[in-house]
């Protein structure tokens, strides 16, 4: 074969090389290197893979479902096709092989052998074909001159993967418009193959087809869990399609994402040069990009090669490795726009001034903006003097480790800075020791891009005092808007008799009827409430298309215009609270929640005498943000003195201390839900916290329902508490969800605790001990022997065999729902349903409610009747006026 000048696959020396005569995918400088690579595994690629592929393609052409064994796996979390035809056993086993192969070393012969074994077992394995494509594209060789040829080989494999996926799932046609969510595991092999095909098309020089493929993939998976948007933005810009890139940028946020942020820099610069934007737009994009990763600009235009030992190493968002990987992967983009690289570097020190004034620098540090400062610095004691670049801030909430009990806050920062004194910086650079350093202004050598920071940091919501804090002008604007709307006049027809209050994009409005609200009701899950209702209900879900929800407005309207008000039912999704959550409203804007401590406190004081129920449920991870919105939860304190409050739910709230939490608990409560409530700066319950909490609960003698998921309740605490709570009917003592090895301290209940429940709560109707793995059937038996009226039992990870399930169902004659996570076989669960003549509904943690086939008509009627009762109980759990969800069902 003809030789050329390139690099050898084995020794990596440059010079005259020859390509492998069989696959042409790799180069060798001579027979010695070729022989070495052949023995190391290239033999499999050259000789075995083509034969295996040909054999598998022949079996695809003659595929008949009847040739394979299928099994029924229900309809939950499976594709439409699997729900209809059942799961192909060989496909499932081949998928397991592929998952094992994913954990193997990239490019290893063992990995390739396992992929081929999966194809041999099931020739229509979408995952195996997709992994074989990935192997060709990325793992055969790292030589740049072979990139196009390996991409072409990979394309054939990806095409086979897509063909097989569509043969097995007929609704996954080329023109499919319905989504295929990434969250459903069965969809992922197909989605991975579609992405692989798009990148292979791009590497093969077919950019137009690659863009078309990527756009189709975004339609199937609009949440873009695969990062297609990053590739597509780059490809649009490489093609000079600024309009396509602009449209895509509108759908996805660019900050905190290095690839998107720097693509936006290129886009805004290009638009500026075409007079479709101004230079400030490009500067603001660069400010956002530098915040995402400040190390990229210095690497642009350099000759950077990825080292073999770095290729698979981990990196963190915003660090040097991420910058290096980004620059290597976007060479073509920045090569097409060299003038942008030059402009970016020119912004580093405009007018050759290396640093801002001392007062401006301190303002930047206090604002929370994380900036780089090259300086001569020491530790706080004046030791360890050195010159280095610090990446840090002076704002407590932005300091890494600020929530830890060991975090040190220098008192000096509580005082105004005096010129010419020490400047303290908390160094947040993971590649150095994270800790406080100090320097003098005269020892500061440079602060890159300081002019950009000064120009834009004041307008950056991400650097406000709280990630979810409400700017005072915004609060004032909303308060004024409610005051102007106090006449209740209808927005559409001006009728003075407004009945519905709508929290809309552009404000809070009243409507006299749903006919006048028809445009507003076309929103996805619109937020509104009836002024004649007894309940103020605001559910801001993830699917809600209203970008701004003002609870300030809702509370103001409720106490002024809801004469029948006696309950509150609020749920807030994290997309309205967490600024770094990649969720957007219908018009592409970020969602936000407006709530101020003074308004909440005033609402609770105004409604203190007549509120019967208060349910304010949060989504995960919003603890710190809601502390800011509620004055560290002190705005909730009026709840503790409400004379008529019977039902309280504060799930997922975070309290600074236990004293604040227990002060919110009225002794008149009959139903209390405090699931996943967090305490203190480290968001953990201490033993002392639990002791104080139990002492308070012991005073709530009217409790009928108590739900305390993740509170570290021990057997000892139950012995102290339950003898005083004789009215308990519903009890949730779930542990902390997650890996048992990681959260050992949370699983405190044992069989002793179940015996305490049995001795003190003989009339209990519902019990959940999910995520309590120390519980065994010994404790369960002691429970069911004394609590014969149980209607709902969640055993979590307590293992039960067939005989034990039969004992449970024969002892608990009223049992409607049994939840289990650890059991011998699905058959034993199905048998339990049949033995109870269909009365029992079984739920499994992995796949939801068990669907039992071939029930008799009477068993089916009983099953439907139980499902109806359980659904009613579920609704009554959330009903603000019902404390025992089983009322009217028993």
PDB file of N, CA, C and O in Angstrom, residues 18 35 124 191 231 338 380 481 529 532 733 798:
ATOM      1  N   UNK A  18       2.400   3.313   6.695  1.00  0.00           N
ATOM      2  CA  UNK A  18       1.473   2.583   5.823  1.00  0.00           C
ATOM      3  C   UNK A  18       0.220   2.247   6.608  1.00  0.00           C
ATOM      4  O   UNK A  18       0.282   1.943   7.809  1.00  0.00           O
ATOM      5  N   UNK A  35       2.972  -5.735  14.042  1.00  0.00           N
ATOM      6  CA  UNK A  35       2.881  -7.012  14.750  1.00  0.00           C
ATOM      7  C   UNK A  35       2.511  -6.812  16.220  1.00  0.00           C
ATOM      8  O   UNK A  35       1.680  -7.546  16.778  1.00  0.00           O
ATOM      9  N   UNK A 124     -30.179  -7.860  17.175  1.00  0.00           N
ATOM     10  CA  UNK A 124     -30.906  -6.593  17.076  1.00  0.00           C
ATOM     11  C   UNK A 124     -30.675  -5.704  18.293  1.00  0.00           C
ATOM     12  O   UNK A 124     -31.451  -4.794  18.565  1.00  0.00           O
ATOM     13  N   UNK A 191     -31.515   6.778  21.680  1.00  0.00           N
ATOM     14  CA  UNK A 191     -31.101   8.183  21.706  1.00  0.00           C
ATOM     15  C   UNK A 191     -29.583   8.316  21.612  1.00  0.00           C
ATOM     16  O   UNK A 191     -29.068   9.217  20.937  1.00  0.00           O
ATOM     17  N   UNK A 231     -23.277  20.876  20.874  1.00  0.00           N
ATOM     18  CA  UNK A 231     -22.744  20.535  19.556  1.00  0.00           C
ATOM     19  C   UNK A 231     -23.411  21.367  18.480  1.00  0.00           C
ATOM     20  O   UNK A 231     -22.762  21.889  17.571  1.00  0.00           O
ATOM     21  N   UNK A 338     -11.046  33.745  13.824  1.00  0.00           N
ATOM     22  CA  UNK A 338      -9.834  34.139  14.563  1.00  0.00           C
ATOM     23  C   UNK A 338      -9.931  35.545  15.136  1.00  0.00           C
ATOM     24  O   UNK A 338      -9.308  35.849  16.155  1.00  0.00           O
ATOM     25  N   UNK A 380      -3.627  33.864  56.747  1.00  0.00           N
ATOM     26  CA  UNK A 380      -4.130  34.937  57.612  1.00  0.00           C
ATOM     27  C   UNK A 380      -3.155  35.301  58.715  1.00  0.00           C
ATOM     28  O   UNK A 380      -3.238  36.403  59.277  1.00  0.00           O
ATOM     29  N   UNK A 481     -49.117  46.851  42.183  1.00  0.00           N
ATOM     30  CA  UNK A 481     -50.016  46.250  41.208  1.00  0.00           C
ATOM     31  C   UNK A 481     -51.251  45.677  41.891  1.00  0.00           C
ATOM     32  O   UNK A 481     -52.369  45.806  41.418  1.00  0.00           O
ATOM     33  N   UNK A 529     -56.685  31.122  41.568  1.00  0.00           N
ATOM     34  CA  UNK A 529     -57.507  30.612  42.656  1.00  0.00           C
ATOM     35  C   UNK A 529     -58.831  31.357  42.696  1.00  0.00           C
ATOM     36  O   UNK A 529     -58.955  32.493  42.207  1.00  0.00           O
ATOM     37  N   UNK A 532     -63.951  32.867  46.061  1.00  0.00           N
ATOM     38  CA  UNK A 532     -65.051  32.381  46.891  1.00  0.00           C
ATOM     39  C   UNK A 532     -64.704  31.065  47.594  1.00  0.00           C
ATOM     40  O   UNK A 532     -65.481  30.547  48.386  1.00  0.00           O
ATOM     41  N   UNK A 733     -42.494   6.845  59.068  1.00  0.00           N
ATOM     42  CA  UNK A 733     -41.168   6.933  59.688  1.00  0.00           C
ATOM     43  C   UNK A 733     -40.094   6.485  58.702  1.00  0.00           C
ATOM     44  O   UNK A 733     -39.144   5.788  59.062  1.00  0.00           O
ATOM     45  N   UNK A 798     -37.375  -4.219  53.911  1.00  0.00           N
ATOM     46  CA  UNK A 798     -37.446  -5.407  54.750  1.00  0.00           C
ATOM     47  C   UNK A 798     -37.814  -6.597  53.862  1.00  0.00           C
ATOM     48  O   UNK A 798     -38.853  -6.615  53.213  1.00  0.00           O
TER      49      UNK A 798
END
